[in-house]
CSV table of C-alpha atoms in Angstrom, one decimal:
chain,number,residue,atom,x,y,z
A,1,MET,CA,101.5,340.2,246.9
A,2,HIS,CA,103.3,341.3,243.8
A,3,ILE,CA,102.0,339.1,240.8
A,4,PRO,CA,104.7,337.6,238.4
A,5,ASP,CA,103.7,338.0,234.7
A,6,GLY,CA,102.1,334.7,233.2
A,7,TYR,CA,99.8,334.8,236.5
A,8,LEU,CA,97.1,336.1,235.0
A,9,SER,CA,95.0,335.6,232.5
A,10,PRO,CA,94.5,338.1,229.2
A,11,ALA,CA,91.3,339.1,230.1
A,12,THR,CA,92.1,340.0,233.7
A,13,VAL,CA,95.0,342.1,232.3
A,14,VAL,CA,92.7,344.1,230.0
A,15,ALA,CA,90.0,344.3,233.1
A,16,THR,CA,92.7,345.4,235.8
A,17,TYR,CA,94.1,347.9,233.3
A,18,ALA,CA,90.6,349.2,232.3
A,19,VAL,CA,90.0,350.2,235.9
A,20,VAL,CA,93.1,351.4,237.1
A,21,ALA,CA,93.7,353.7,233.9
A,22,PRO,CA,91.4,356.3,235.0
A,23,LEU,CA,92.1,355.9,238.4
A,24,TRP,CA,95.9,356.8,237.8
A,25,VAL,CA,94.9,359.5,235.2
A,26,TYR,CA,92.6,361.3,238.2
A,27,GLY,CA,95.5,360.2,240.7
A,28,PHE,CA,97.8,362.5,238.2
A,29,LYS,CA,95.9,365.4,238.3
A,30,LYS,CA,96.1,365.2,242.2
A,31,LEU,CA,99.4,364.9,241.7
A,32,LYS,CA,100.0,367.6,239.5
A,33,ALA,CA,98.3,370.1,242.1
A,34,SER,CA,100.3,369.1,245.3
A,35,LEU,CA,103.7,368.3,243.5
A,36,ASP,CA,106.3,371.3,244.0
A,37,GLU,CA,109.6,372.2,245.1
A,38,GLU,CA,108.7,372.2,248.8
A,39,THR,CA,106.2,369.0,248.6
A,40,LEU,CA,108.5,367.0,246.6
A,41,PRO,CA,111.4,366.0,249.7
A,42,LEU,CA,108.3,365.0,251.7
A,43,ILE,CA,106.9,363.3,248.3
A,44,GLY,CA,110.1,361.5,247.3
A,45,ALA,CA,110.9,360.7,250.9
A,46,LEU,CA,107.6,358.9,251.7
A,47,SER,CA,107.3,356.7,248.3
A,48,ALA,CA,111.5,355.7,249.0
A,49,MET,CA,110.4,354.3,252.4
A,50,SER,CA,107.8,352.6,250.8
A,51,PHE,CA,110.2,351.3,248.0
A,52,VAL,CA,112.3,350.3,250.9
A,53,ILE,CA,110.1,348.9,253.7
A,54,MET,CA,109.0,346.3,250.6
A,55,MET,CA,112.3,345.0,250.9
A,56,PHE,CA,112.3,343.9,254.2
A,57,ASN,CA,111.4,340.0,253.7
A,58,ILE,CA,110.0,338.8,256.8
A,59,PRO,CA,110.3,334.8,256.7
A,60,ILE,CA,107.2,333.5,258.6
A,61,PRO,CA,106.1,329.5,259.6
A,62,GLY,CA,105.6,327.7,256.1
A,63,GLY,CA,108.5,328.4,254.1
A,64,THR,CA,107.1,331.8,252.8
A,65,SER,CA,107.9,335.1,253.5
A,66,GLY,CA,106.1,338.9,252.9
A,67,HIS,CA,106.4,342.0,253.9
A,68,ALA,CA,104.8,345.5,254.4
A,69,VAL,CA,104.2,348.1,251.8
A,70,GLY,CA,103.4,351.3,253.4
A,71,ALA,CA,100.5,353.4,251.2
A,72,ALA,CA,98.8,353.4,254.8
A,73,LEU,CA,100.9,355.9,255.9
A,74,ILE,CA,101.7,357.5,253.1
A,75,SER,CA,97.7,358.3,252.9
A,76,ILE,CA,97.6,359.1,256.4
A,77,LEU,CA,100.8,361.9,256.6
A,78,PHE,CA,99.9,362.8,252.9
A,79,ASN,CA,96.8,362.2,251.1
A,80,PRO,CA,95.2,358.8,249.8
A,81,TRP,CA,95.6,360.1,246.3
A,82,ILE,CA,99.5,360.8,246.6
A,83,GLY,CA,99.6,357.6,248.0
A,84,PHE,CA,98.1,355.5,245.7
A,85,ILE,CA,100.0,357.1,242.5
A,86,SER,CA,103.4,357.0,244.9
A,87,VAL,CA,103.3,353.6,245.7
A,88,SER,CA,102.2,353.0,241.8
A,89,LEU,CA,105.3,354.2,241.1
A,90,VAL,CA,107.8,352.1,243.5
A,91,LEU,CA,105.4,349.6,241.7
A,92,LEU,CA,106.7,350.3,238.0
A,93,ILE,CA,110.2,350.6,239.3
A,94,GLN,CA,109.9,347.4,241.2
A,95,ALA,CA,108.9,345.4,237.9
A,96,VAL,CA,111.2,347.0,235.9
A,97,VAL,CA,114.8,347.7,237.3
A,98,PHE,CA,114.4,344.2,240.1
A,99,GLY,CA,112.0,341.9,237.8
A,100,ASP,CA,109.7,342.3,241.0
A,101,GLY,CA,106.2,341.8,240.4
A,102,GLY,CA,105.3,341.9,236.2
A,103,ILE,CA,104.1,344.4,233.9
A,104,SER,CA,101.2,342.7,232.8
A,105,THR,CA,100.2,342.6,236.7
A,106,LEU,CA,101.0,346.0,237.1
A,107,ALA,CA,97.2,347.3,237.1
A,108,ALA,CA,96.1,344.6,239.5
A,109,ASN,CA,99.3,345.1,241.8
A,110,ALA,CA,98.2,348.9,241.9
A,111,LEU,CA,94.7,348.3,242.4
A,112,SER,CA,95.3,346.0,245.4
A,113,MET,CA,98.6,347.3,246.8
A,114,ALA,CA,98.9,350.7,246.2
A,115,PHE,CA,94.8,352.0,245.7
A,116,VAL,CA,93.1,350.1,248.1
A,117,GLY,CA,95.7,349.9,250.3
A,118,SER,CA,95.8,354.0,250.9
A,119,PHE,CA,92.2,354.4,250.6
A,120,VAL,CA,91.6,351.4,253.1
A,121,GLY,CA,94.2,352.9,255.2
A,122,TYR,CA,93.2,356.2,255.4
A,123,TYR,CA,89.5,356.2,256.0
A,124,SER,CA,90.0,353.9,258.5
A,125,PHE,CA,92.6,355.8,260.5
A,126,MET,CA,89.8,358.7,260.0
A,127,MET,CA,86.9,356.9,261.3
A,128,CYS,CA,89.3,355.8,264.7
A,129,LYS,CA,91.5,358.8,264.3
A,130,LYS,CA,90.4,359.9,268.5
A,131,TYR,CA,92.0,356.4,269.1
A,132,ARG,CA,95.4,356.1,270.3
A,133,ALA,CA,95.2,352.3,268.1
A,134,ALA,CA,94.4,354.6,264.9
A,135,PRO,CA,97.7,354.1,262.6
A,136,PHE,CA,98.4,350.7,264.2
A,137,PHE,CA,95.0,349.6,262.9
A,138,ALA,CA,94.8,351.5,259.5
A,139,GLY,CA,98.3,350.1,258.7
A,140,TRP,CA,97.1,346.2,259.6
A,141,ILE,CA,93.5,346.8,258.1
A,142,ALA,CA,94.8,348.2,254.8
A,143,LEU,CA,97.2,345.6,254.0
A,144,VAL,CA,95.1,342.7,254.8
A,145,SER,CA,92.7,344.7,252.7
A,146,SER,CA,95.0,344.5,249.7
A,147,SER,CA,96.0,341.2,250.3
A,148,VAL,CA,92.3,340.1,250.2
A,149,LEU,CA,91.9,341.5,246.7
A,150,THR,CA,95.4,339.9,245.5
A,151,SER,CA,93.6,336.6,246.2
A,152,ILE,CA,90.8,337.1,244.3
A,153,PHE,CA,93.0,338.5,241.3
A,154,LEU,CA,94.9,335.3,241.7
A,155,GLY,CA,92.2,332.5,242.9
A,156,ILE,CA,89.6,333.6,240.2
A,157,GLN,CA,92.2,332.1,237.3
A,158,PRO,CA,91.6,328.3,237.8
A,159,ILE,CA,88.3,328.5,237.7
A,160,PHE,CA,87.4,330.4,234.7
A,161,TRP,CA,90.7,329.8,232.8
A,162,THR,CA,91.7,325.9,232.4
A,163,LEU,CA,93.1,323.3,229.4
A,164,ASP,CA,92.0,319.9,229.3
A,165,GLY,CA,91.8,320.5,233.1
A,166,LYS,CA,94.9,321.7,233.6
A,167,PRO,CA,94.7,325.4,234.8
A,168,LEU,CA,96.7,328.3,232.4
A,169,TYR,CA,97.6,330.7,234.8
A,170,PHE,CA,97.7,330.8,238.8
A,171,PRO,CA,96.6,327.5,239.5
A,172,PHE,CA,95.7,327.4,243.4
A,173,GLY,CA,91.9,328.5,243.8
A,174,LEU,CA,90.3,330.7,245.6
A,175,LYS,CA,90.0,329.2,249.1
A,176,VAL,CA,93.8,327.8,249.1
A,177,THR,CA,95.0,331.3,247.8
A,178,PHE,CA,92.7,333.5,250.3
A,179,VAL,CA,93.6,331.9,253.3
A,180,ALA,CA,97.4,331.5,252.7
A,181,LEU,CA,97.6,335.1,251.2
A,182,VAL,CA,95.0,336.7,253.9
A,183,GLY,CA,95.6,334.7,257.0
A,184,SER,CA,99.6,335.2,256.4
A,185,HIS,CA,98.5,339.1,256.2
A,186,MET,CA,96.2,339.0,259.5
A,187,LEU,CA,98.9,337.7,261.5
A,188,PHE,CA,102.2,338.5,260.2
A,189,PHE,CA,102.5,340.6,257.4
A,190,GLY,CA,99.7,342.9,258.6
A,191,VAL,CA,101.2,343.6,261.9
A,192,VAL,CA,104.2,344.6,260.6
A,193,GLU,CA,102.9,346.9,258.4
A,194,GLY,CA,100.4,348.2,261.7
A,195,ILE,CA,103.4,348.4,263.8
A,196,PHE,CA,105.8,350.7,261.0
A,197,THR,CA,102.8,352.9,260.4
A,198,ALA,CA,102.5,353.3,264.6
A,199,LEU,CA,106.1,353.9,265.0
A,200,VAL,CA,106.7,356.4,261.9
A,201,TYR,CA,103.4,358.4,262.1
A,202,SER,CA,104.2,359.0,265.7
A,203,PHE,CA,107.8,359.7,265.5
A,204,ILE,CA,106.8,362.5,263.3
A,205,LYS,CA,103.3,363.5,264.3
A,206,LYS,CA,103.4,363.7,268.1
A,207,ARG,CA,107.3,365.2,268.3
A,208,GLN,CA,106.3,368.2,266.4
A,209,LYS,CA,103.3,368.8,268.4
A,210,VAL,CA,105.9,369.0,271.4
A,211,VAL,CA,108.1,371.6,269.0
A,212,VAL,CA,105.2,373.5,268.4
A,213,ALA,CA,104.2,373.6,271.7
B,1,MET,CA,108.0,366.3,259.5
B,2,LYS,CA,110.5,366.5,256.7
B,3,LYS,CA,113.8,365.6,259.3
B,4,ARG,CA,112.6,363.0,260.7
B,5,LEU,CA,110.8,361.4,257.5
B,6,TYR,CA,114.9,361.4,256.5
B,7,ILE,CA,116.1,360.2,259.5
B,8,VAL,CA,113.7,356.9,259.3
B,9,LEU,CA,114.6,356.9,255.7
B,10,PHE,CA,118.4,356.7,256.3
B,11,GLY,CA,117.5,354.1,259.4
B,12,LEU,CA,116.0,352.0,257.2
B,13,ALA,CA,118.5,351.5,254.7
B,14,VAL,CA,121.1,351.5,256.6
B,15,LEU,CA,118.9,347.9,258.1
B,16,ILE,CA,118.1,346.7,254.7
B,17,PRO,CA,120.5,343.3,254.9
B,18,LEU,CA,118.2,342.1,257.0
B,19,GLY,CA,115.5,341.7,254.1
B,20,LEU,CA,118.1,339.3,253.2
B,21,LEU,CA,117.5,336.8,256.7
B,22,SER,CA,114.5,335.0,254.3
B,23,GLY,CA,115.6,333.2,252.0
B,24,SER,CA,112.0,331.9,250.9
B,25,PRO,CA,109.8,333.6,247.8
B,26,ALA,CA,106.5,334.7,248.8
B,27,TRP,CA,103.6,332.8,248.6
B,28,GLY,CA,102.1,333.3,245.4
B,29,GLU,CA,105.0,334.4,243.5
B,30,TRP,CA,107.3,331.2,243.0
B,31,ASP,CA,109.0,329.9,239.9
B,32,GLY,CA,108.1,326.9,237.3
B,33,ALA,CA,110.0,324.8,239.2
B,34,TYR,CA,107.9,324.4,242.0
B,35,TYR,CA,105.1,324.2,240.3
B,36,LYS,CA,106.9,321.1,238.4
B,37,LYS,CA,107.4,319.9,242.0
B,38,ILE,CA,104.2,320.5,243.3
B,39,LEU,CA,101.6,320.0,240.4
B,40,GLY,CA,103.9,317.8,237.9
B,41,PHE,CA,103.2,320.6,235.2
B,42,ILE,CA,103.8,324.1,235.1
B,43,PRO,CA,100.9,326.2,234.2
B,44,LYS,CA,101.6,327.7,230.4
B,45,GLY,CA,100.8,330.6,230.9
B,46,ILE,CA,103.4,330.7,233.8
B,47,GLN,CA,105.9,329.0,231.5
B,48,ASN,CA,105.2,331.0,228.6
B,49,ALA,CA,105.8,334.4,230.4
B,50,LYS,CA,107.6,336.8,228.8
B,51,SER,CA,109.5,338.8,231.3
B,52,LEU,CA,111.6,341.5,230.8
B,53,ASN,CA,115.3,341.7,231.4
B,54,ALA,CA,115.5,343.7,234.5
B,55,PRO,CA,118.9,344.9,234.8
B,56,LEU,CA,119.3,344.4,238.4
B,57,SER,CA,116.9,341.3,238.7
B,58,ASP,CA,115.8,340.1,242.2
B,59,TYR,CA,117.9,343.0,243.6
B,60,THR,CA,120.9,341.1,242.6
B,61,LEU,CA,123.9,342.4,241.2
B,62,GLY,CA,125.9,339.8,238.8
B,63,GLY,CA,129.7,339.6,240.6
B,64,THR,CA,128.6,341.2,243.7
B,65,ASN,CA,127.6,339.1,246.9
B,66,SER,CA,123.7,339.6,247.9
B,67,ILE,CA,124.5,342.4,250.7
B,68,THR,CA,126.0,344.6,248.1
B,69,GLY,CA,123.6,344.3,245.5
B,70,TYR,CA,120.6,344.7,248.1
B,71,TYR,CA,122.4,348.1,249.3
B,72,LEU,CA,123.2,348.7,245.6
B,73,SER,CA,119.4,347.7,244.8
B,74,ALA,CA,118.3,350.1,247.2
B,75,PHE,CA,119.9,353.2,246.7
B,76,VAL,CA,119.4,353.1,242.9
B,77,GLY,CA,116.0,352.6,243.9
B,78,ILE,CA,115.7,355.2,245.9
B,79,ALA,CA,117.5,357.7,243.3
B,80,ILE,CA,115.3,356.5,240.6
B,81,LEU,CA,112.3,357.5,242.6
B,82,PHE,CA,113.8,360.9,243.7
B,83,VAL,CA,114.4,361.5,239.7
B,84,LEU,CA,111.2,360.5,238.9
B,85,PHE,CA,109.2,362.8,241.2
B,86,PHE,CA,111.8,365.7,240.2
B,87,VAL,CA,110.8,365.0,236.3
B,88,LEU,CA,107.4,364.8,236.7
B,89,MET,CA,107.5,368.2,238.5
B,90,LYS,CA,109.1,369.8,235.6
B,91,ILE,CA,107.0,368.0,233.3
B,92,PHE,CA,103.9,369.2,235.4
B,93,LYS,CA,105.1,372.7,235.1
B,94,ALA,CA,106.0,373.6,231.9
B,95,ARG,CA,102.7,371.8,230.6
B,96,GLY,CA,100.9,374.1,233.5
B,97,LYS,CA,102.7,377.1,232.1
B,98,SER,CA,101.7,376.4,228.1
B,99,GLU,CA,98.5,375.8,229.5
B,100,GLN,CA,98.3,379.0,230.9
B,101,SER,CA,99.3,381.3,228.0
B,102,ALA,CA,97.6,379.6,225.5
């Protein structure tokens, strides 16, 4: 889901930065309010976990691969604004240090994987908190929602930006992109994200209750 | 919570070479050669894209094997994240103080 440089038209790049900029400003204010010596090891470890889980590329039928993101987990365990900023910083490091995802497309990637992932994960968890499957469902729907937004960013490119009938940027249309991206995230990577979210959540939360009792 | 988080993080970091099992790229993250093959041309925007010279491009380090490069990448990425949050905390604190004294 890391959109590389050159895949989105300049207009899309400007629009995504315009949308994400105020969200980043507000998110950094939230981070400022909660980042101290006590929370740093927590926020750092959760962000590191997001970075590491994205390195687990999972091969699927059809010759492609994908990975979980971990935004839902940070949001459930800590706070969705911290999830959004943490995953945004992970995406920045991936783009600058590892060439994974573009700089011009950082805003688009942050909106899909970080913002949508964090908030959809958080609110769907809150809504079905009383069910045991809540962490799994939150992780699954968070990643699937992220893939919906990514497929829209990519799929609109050949509709609006062509030259002499040839696409200038990402060439495949909405339908193909939606089926390929959202489908694979519903069936495979979203399930992995759900299992990851549920396992880590229960490992951290349930045992904590036992210790307290 | 912290201790268990670090256990999970450590476990994942140790298992990281499993992430190399897939040789296939992610859907929609192909290089120019793929478009040349499928479409017969490379979309101009993709062909002309300026990309940074990433020091550990594709999570590899030239001259080392892929597992070493992957472990190193994981370590570097985790280290940068912690340093980044530490620096941010210091900046936030310094700014908070100057705001209070102003």
